[in-house]
mmCIF file of C-alpha atoms in Angstrom:
data_model
loop_
_atom_site.group_PDB
_atom_site.id
_atom_site.type_symbol
_atom_site.label_atom_id
_atom_site.label_comp_id
_atom_site.label_asym_id
_atom_site.label_seq_id
_atom_site.Cartn_x
_atom_site.Cartn_y
_atom_site.Cartn_z
ATOM 1 C CA MET A 373 -14.507 -55.493 33.779
ATOM 2 C CA SER A 374 -12.111 -54.491 31.066
ATOM 3 C CA ASP A 375 -8.600 -53.393 32.009
ATOM 4 C CA THR A 376 -8.287 -49.648 31.466
ATOM 5 C CA ARG A 377 -4.623 -49.344 32.288
ATOM 6 C CA ARG A 378 -2.375 -47.747 29.661
ATOM 7 C CA VAL A 379 -0.539 -50.179 27.292
ATOM 8 C CA ALA A 380 3.060 -49.762 26.178
ATOM 9 C CA LEU A 381 4.974 -51.744 23.569
ATOM 10 C CA VAL A 382 8.720 -51.829 24.212
ATOM 11 C CA THR A 383 10.919 -53.280 21.448
ATOM 12 C CA GLY A 384 14.251 -54.827 22.404
ATOM 13 C CA GLY A 385 12.913 -55.221 25.910
ATOM 14 C CA ALA A 386 14.594 -58.472 26.824
ATOM 15 C CA HIS A 387 17.885 -56.871 27.921
ATOM 16 C CA GLY A 388 19.567 -53.642 28.819
ATOM 17 C CA ILE A 389 17.918 -50.279 28.412
ATOM 18 C CA GLY A 390 14.750 -51.793 26.958
ATOM 19 C CA ALA A 391 14.326 -54.112 29.960
ATOM 20 C CA ALA A 392 14.793 -51.177 32.286
ATOM 21 C CA ILE A 393 12.164 -49.149 30.462
ATOM 22 C CA ALA A 394 9.702 -52.100 30.500
ATOM 23 C CA ARG A 395 10.288 -52.567 34.239
ATOM 24 C CA ARG A 396 9.802 -48.864 34.993
ATOM 25 C CA LEU A 397 6.540 -48.739 33.017
ATOM 26 C CA ALA A 398 5.270 -51.879 34.750
ATOM 27 C CA ASP A 399 6.119 -50.359 38.113
ATOM 28 C CA ASP A 400 4.233 -47.219 37.086
ATOM 29 C CA GLY A 401 1.093 -49.287 36.373
ATOM 30 C CA TRP A 402 1.308 -49.722 32.614
ATOM 31 C CA ARG A 403 0.457 -52.981 30.901
ATOM 32 C CA VAL A 404 3.687 -53.753 29.041
ATOM 33 C CA VAL A 405 4.239 -55.826 25.966
ATOM 34 C CA ILE A 406 7.910 -56.635 25.264
ATOM 35 C CA ALA A 407 8.902 -57.531 21.687
ATOM 36 C CA ASP A 408 12.322 -59.051 21.088
ATOM 37 C CA LEU A 409 14.056 -61.604 18.963
ATOM 38 C CA ASP A 410 15.170 -63.157 22.234
ATOM 39 C CA ARG A 411 12.645 -64.741 24.615
ATOM 40 C CA ALA A 412 12.279 -62.283 27.403
ATOM 41 C CA LYS A 413 12.033 -63.604 30.990
ATOM 42 C CA PRO A 414 11.151 -60.573 33.074
ATOM 43 C CA ASP A 415 10.685 -60.778 36.809
ATOM 44 C CA PHE A 416 7.919 -58.183 36.570
ATOM 45 C CA GLU A 417 4.465 -58.208 34.929
ATOM 46 C CA ALA A 418 4.795 -58.066 31.141
ATOM 47 C CA ARG A 419 3.604 -60.000 28.114
ATOM 48 C CA CYS A 420 6.502 -61.166 25.970
ATOM 49 C CA VAL A 421 6.366 -61.699 22.219
ATOM 50 C CA GLN A 422 9.159 -62.932 20.046
ATOM 51 C CA SER A 423 9.186 -60.769 16.929
ATOM 52 C CA ASP A 424 11.522 -59.576 14.201
ATOM 53 C CA ILE A 425 10.575 -55.911 14.138
ATOM 54 C CA SER A 426 12.631 -55.304 10.971
ATOM 55 C CA ASP A 427 10.143 -57.441 9.033
ATOM 56 C CA GLU A 428 6.990 -55.863 7.726
ATOM 57 C CA ASP A 429 4.791 -58.856 8.192
ATOM 58 C CA SER A 430 6.070 -59.519 11.726
ATOM 59 C CA VAL A 431 5.299 -55.904 12.742
ATOM 60 C CA ARG A 432 1.846 -56.079 11.315
ATOM 61 C CA ASP A 433 1.196 -59.307 13.244
ATOM 62 C CA LEU A 434 2.673 -57.833 16.444
ATOM 63 C CA VAL A 435 0.432 -54.786 16.333
ATOM 64 C CA GLU A 436 -2.637 -56.811 15.458
ATOM 65 C CA ASP A 437 -1.832 -59.112 18.409
ATOM 66 C CA ILE A 438 -1.882 -56.090 20.723
ATOM 67 C CA ARG A 439 -5.136 -54.816 19.171
ATOM 68 C CA GLN A 440 -6.797 -58.226 19.798
ATOM 69 C CA GLY A 441 -5.090 -58.869 23.202
ATOM 70 C CA GLU A 442 -4.779 -55.562 25.033
ATOM 71 C CA GLY A 443 -7.228 -53.642 22.912
ATOM 72 C CA ARG A 444 -5.309 -50.361 22.940
ATOM 73 C CA LEU A 445 -1.814 -48.845 22.617
ATOM 74 C CA ASP A 446 -0.826 -45.728 24.478
ATOM 75 C CA GLY A 447 2.932 -45.807 24.265
ATOM 76 C CA LEU A 448 5.420 -47.104 21.708
ATOM 77 C CA VAL A 449 9.088 -47.331 22.736
ATOM 78 C CA CYS A 450 11.389 -48.096 19.780
ATOM 79 C CA ASN A 451 14.473 -49.288 21.548
ATOM 80 C CA ALA A 452 15.624 -52.386 19.560
ATOM 81 C CA GLY A 453 19.057 -51.938 18.102
ATOM 82 C CA ILE A 454 22.170 -53.747 16.959
ATOM 83 C CA MET A 455 25.731 -52.775 15.985
ATOM 84 C CA VAL A 456 27.971 -54.360 13.320
ATOM 85 C CA ARG A 457 31.456 -52.908 13.810
ATOM 86 C CA LYS A 458 33.673 -53.538 10.813
ATOM 87 C CA PRO A 459 36.044 -51.545 8.662
ATOM 88 C CA LEU A 460 34.228 -49.873 5.808
ATOM 89 C CA CYS A 461 35.874 -52.143 3.254
ATOM 90 C CA GLU A 462 34.587 -55.154 5.084
ATOM 91 C CA LEU A 463 31.066 -53.827 5.807
ATOM 92 C CA SER A 464 28.809 -55.790 3.394
ATOM 93 C CA LEU A 465 25.535 -54.470 2.117
ATOM 94 C CA ALA A 466 23.853 -57.240 4.050
ATOM 95 C CA ASP A 467 25.545 -56.030 7.262
ATOM 96 C CA TRP A 468 24.450 -52.415 6.487
ATOM 97 C CA SER A 469 20.861 -53.446 5.670
ATOM 98 C CA ARG A 470 20.551 -55.557 8.828
ATOM 99 C CA VAL A 471 21.534 -52.630 11.078
ATOM 100 C CA ILE A 472 19.425 -50.097 9.235
ATOM 101 C CA GLY A 473 16.439 -52.480 9.203
ATOM 102 C CA THR A 474 16.599 -53.225 12.917
ATOM 103 C CA ASN A 475 17.492 -49.758 14.188
ATOM 104 C CA LEU A 476 15.693 -47.424 11.812
ATOM 105 C CA THR A 477 13.222 -49.049 9.401
ATOM 106 C CA SER A 478 11.555 -50.857 12.308
ATOM 107 C CA THR A 479 10.463 -47.559 13.820
ATOM 108 C CA TYR A 480 8.787 -46.558 10.542
ATOM 109 C CA LEU A 481 7.076 -49.933 10.309
ATOM 110 C CA LEU A 482 5.893 -49.820 13.870
ATOM 111 C CA ALA A 483 4.681 -46.227 13.767
ATOM 112 C CA ARG A 484 2.765 -46.897 10.594
ATOM 113 C CA ALA A 485 1.129 -50.078 11.854
ATOM 114 C CA ALA A 486 0.255 -48.595 15.254
ATOM 115 C CA GLU A 487 -0.848 -45.156 14.086
ATOM 116 C CA GLU A 488 -4.557 -45.781 14.458
ATOM 117 C CA MET A 489 -4.307 -47.077 17.986
ATOM 118 C CA LEU A 490 -1.917 -44.394 19.033
ATOM 119 C CA ARG A 491 -4.102 -41.661 17.641
ATOM 120 C CA THR A 492 -7.158 -43.083 19.400
ATOM 121 C CA ALA A 493 -5.285 -43.184 22.693
ATOM 122 C CA ARG A 494 -3.665 -39.779 22.140
ATOM 123 C CA GLY A 495 -0.461 -41.663 22.901
ATOM 124 C CA ALA A 496 3.225 -41.102 22.567
ATOM 125 C CA ILE A 497 6.269 -42.524 20.832
ATOM 126 C CA VAL A 498 9.748 -42.621 22.368
ATOM 127 C CA THR A 499 12.702 -43.636 20.209
ATOM 128 C CA ILE A 500 16.083 -44.589 21.561
ATOM 129 C CA ALA A 501 18.841 -43.219 19.370
ATOM 130 C CA SER A 502 22.433 -42.551 20.584
ATOM 131 C CA THR A 503 25.026 -39.819 20.979
ATOM 132 C CA ARG A 504 26.712 -41.683 18.121
ATOM 133 C CA ALA A 505 24.190 -39.889 15.887
ATOM 134 C CA ARG A 506 26.437 -36.859 16.315
ATOM 135 C CA GLN A 507 29.904 -38.236 17.034
ATOM 136 C CA SER A 508 31.694 -41.405 16.058
ATOM 137 C CA GLU A 509 34.428 -43.981 16.648
ATOM 138 C CA PRO A 510 35.944 -45.689 13.628
ATOM 139 C CA ASP A 511 34.119 -48.508 11.894
ATOM 140 C CA THR A 512 30.577 -47.517 12.998
ATOM 141 C CA GLU A 513 29.090 -46.231 9.761
ATOM 142 C CA SER A 514 25.906 -48.284 9.722
ATOM 143 C CA TYR A 515 25.157 -47.693 13.390
ATOM 144 C CA ALA A 516 25.778 -43.952 13.246
ATOM 145 C CA ALA A 517 23.617 -43.651 10.070
ATOM 146 C CA SER A 518 20.765 -45.562 11.685
ATOM 147 C CA LYS A 519 20.816 -43.440 14.866
ATOM 148 C CA GLY A 520 21.101 -40.197 12.952
ATOM 149 C CA GLY A 521 18.155 -41.216 10.830
ATOM 150 C CA LEU A 522 16.203 -42.113 13.990
ATOM 151 C CA VAL A 523 16.659 -38.625 15.347
ATOM 152 C CA ALA A 524 15.295 -37.144 12.118
ATOM 153 C CA LEU A 525 12.494 -39.679 11.733
ATOM 154 C CA THR A 526 11.302 -38.856 15.208
ATOM 155 C CA HIS A 527 10.714 -35.238 14.623
ATOM 156 C CA ALA A 528 9.062 -36.054 11.273
ATOM 157 C CA LEU A 529 6.659 -38.363 13.100
ATOM 158 C CA ALA A 530 5.972 -35.646 15.617
ATOM 159 C CA ILE A 531 4.822 -33.318 12.904
ATOM 160 C CA SER A 532 2.854 -35.918 10.895
ATOM 161 C CA LEU A 533 1.094 -37.500 13.870
ATOM 162 C CA GLY A 534 0.403 -34.461 15.971
ATOM 163 C CA PRO A 535 -1.549 -33.234 17.744
ATOM 164 C CA GLU A 536 -2.964 -36.662 18.724
ATOM 165 C CA VAL A 537 0.432 -38.371 19.045
ATOM 166 C CA ARG A 538 3.668 -36.974 20.421
ATOM 167 C CA ALA A 539 7.045 -38.325 19.408
ATOM 168 C CA ASN A 540 10.395 -37.699 21.121
ATOM 169 C CA CYS A 541 13.900 -39.209 21.035
ATOM 170 C CA ILE A 542 16.378 -40.083 23.765
ATOM 171 C CA SER A 543 20.099 -40.270 22.813
ATOM 172 C CA PRO A 544 21.977 -42.107 25.522
ATOM 173 C CA GLY A 545 25.687 -41.932 25.959
ATOM 174 C CA TRP A 546 27.708 -44.598 27.821
ATOM 175 C CA ILE A 547 25.147 -46.654 29.770
ATOM 176 C CA ASP A 548 26.431 -49.630 31.774
ATOM 177 C CA VAL A 549 23.926 -52.314 30.854
ATOM 178 C CA GLU A 550 26.173 -55.325 31.691
ATOM 179 C CA GLY A 551 27.358 -54.450 35.168
ATOM 180 C CA GLU A 552 30.881 -53.985 33.907
ATOM 181 C CA GLU A 553 33.946 -53.691 36.117
ATOM 182 C CA LEU A 554 34.365 -49.910 35.679
ATOM 183 C CA ARG A 555 37.491 -47.921 36.535
ATOM 184 C CA PRO A 556 37.554 -44.654 38.452
ATOM 185 C CA GLU A 557 38.688 -42.885 35.233
ATOM 186 C CA ASP A 558 35.638 -44.249 33.413
ATOM 187 C CA HIS A 559 33.417 -42.397 35.842
ATOM 188 C CA ALA A 560 35.707 -39.342 36.168
ATOM 189 C CA GLN A 561 35.671 -38.512 32.447
ATOM 190 C CA HIS A 562 31.946 -37.751 32.684
ATOM 191 C CA PRO A 563 31.088 -34.199 33.892
ATOM 192 C CA VAL A 564 28.457 -35.691 36.244
ATOM 193 C CA GLY A 565 31.088 -37.991 37.778
ATOM 194 C CA ARG A 566 29.781 -41.388 36.756
ATOM 195 C CA VAL A 567 28.886 -43.731 33.860
ATOM 196 C CA GLY A 568 25.186 -43.876 33.102
ATOM 197 C CA ARG A 569 22.803 -46.511 34.334
ATOM 198 C CA PRO A 570 19.754 -47.987 32.530
ATOM 199 C CA GLU A 571 17.504 -46.394 35.117
ATOM 200 C CA ASP A 572 18.645 -42.985 33.914
ATOM 201 C CA ILE A 573 17.114 -43.661 30.555
ATOM 202 C CA SER A 574 14.001 -45.438 31.847
ATOM 203 C CA ALA A 575 13.066 -42.497 34.057
ATOM 204 C CA LEU A 576 13.304 -40.119 31.104
ATOM 205 C CA ALA A 577 11.335 -42.471 28.865
ATOM 206 C CA ALA A 578 8.578 -42.809 31.483
ATOM 207 C CA TRP A 579 8.312 -38.971 31.704
ATOM 208 C CA LEU A 580 8.154 -38.590 27.957
ATOM 209 C CA LEU A 581 5.362 -41.164 27.704
ATOM 210 C CA GLY A 582 3.343 -39.577 30.465
ATOM 211 C CA PRO A 583 1.011 -36.572 30.755
ATOM 212 C CA GLU A 584 3.550 -34.305 32.392
ATOM 213 C CA SER A 585 5.455 -33.995 29.089
ATOM 214 C CA GLY A 586 2.292 -33.058 27.169
ATOM 215 C CA PHE A 587 3.910 -29.880 25.736
ATOM 216 C CA VAL A 588 6.962 -31.727 24.476
ATOM 217 C CA THR A 589 7.179 -33.294 21.026
ATOM 218 C CA GLY A 590 9.705 -33.554 18.206
ATOM 219 C CA SER A 591 12.648 -33.187 20.631
ATOM 220 C CA GLU A 592 15.876 -35.068 21.212
ATOM 221 C CA PHE A 593 17.007 -35.600 24.808
ATOM 222 C CA VAL A 594 20.708 -36.269 25.229
ATOM 223 C CA SER A 595 21.377 -38.272 28.397
ATOM 224 C CA ASP A 596 25.159 -38.791 28.449
ATOM 225 C CA GLY A 597 26.517 -37.279 31.656
ATOM 226 C CA GLY A 598 27.595 -34.200 29.724
ATOM 227 C CA MET A 599 30.177 -35.989 27.579
ATOM 228 C CA THR A 600 29.053 -34.399 24.242
ATOM 229 C CA ARG A 601 29.488 -30.932 25.781
ATOM 230 C CA LYS A 602 33.060 -31.626 26.997
ATOM 231 C CA MET A 603 35.998 -30.355 24.938
ATOM 232 C CA ILE A 604 38.716 -32.963 24.829
ATOM 233 C CA TYR A 605 42.273 -32.252 23.717
ATOM 234 C CA ALA A 606 45.200 -34.704 23.557
ATOM 235 C CA GLU A 607 47.717 -33.823 26.235
#
């Protein structure tokens, strides 16, 4: 008998938020394919593929591999991302292009390659942007541009691919993906009283991929403990 479970592709799923999303979907009964430059070693059921999702040929091969292997694609989670933090005068075009390619162009490539399977499944796309799409620290031009572009690309995809395919964006704030030694003041500065956890994002991603969010598309969901709503003045 063929496996009729839903299939999700999670990029950048070897670590951090991507790994948490992959785990949550696997726990929810999805068949999960993780694509990452690093070799993922999950302790849950998932098929892992090493792939450079900024490369057109690699993306085409990845999607065809899913077509031949799983036979369907119901959910696409575009999570892979990198940051190059340098002063503007030191930020080379190669640095800029690498960040834009990994964080933004990859989503266009993946959505284009997977469109047919997603339409057939009446599936959903979830992109992982950042609150840095709307606020910045110094020396983050390429990252901010890539995440701002991802917010815009997501609502464009929602209009172009609807009604068969929904597309939504999550913009996380500070998410502790490394198990850092956090200070009380790190938590206290957040209106919710704590720094975010990967599970906060994975729960939202799971909802956006599922049927209960069927009336939601083209939207950005900020998950940052309220930090972008907090007015901060120097004392």
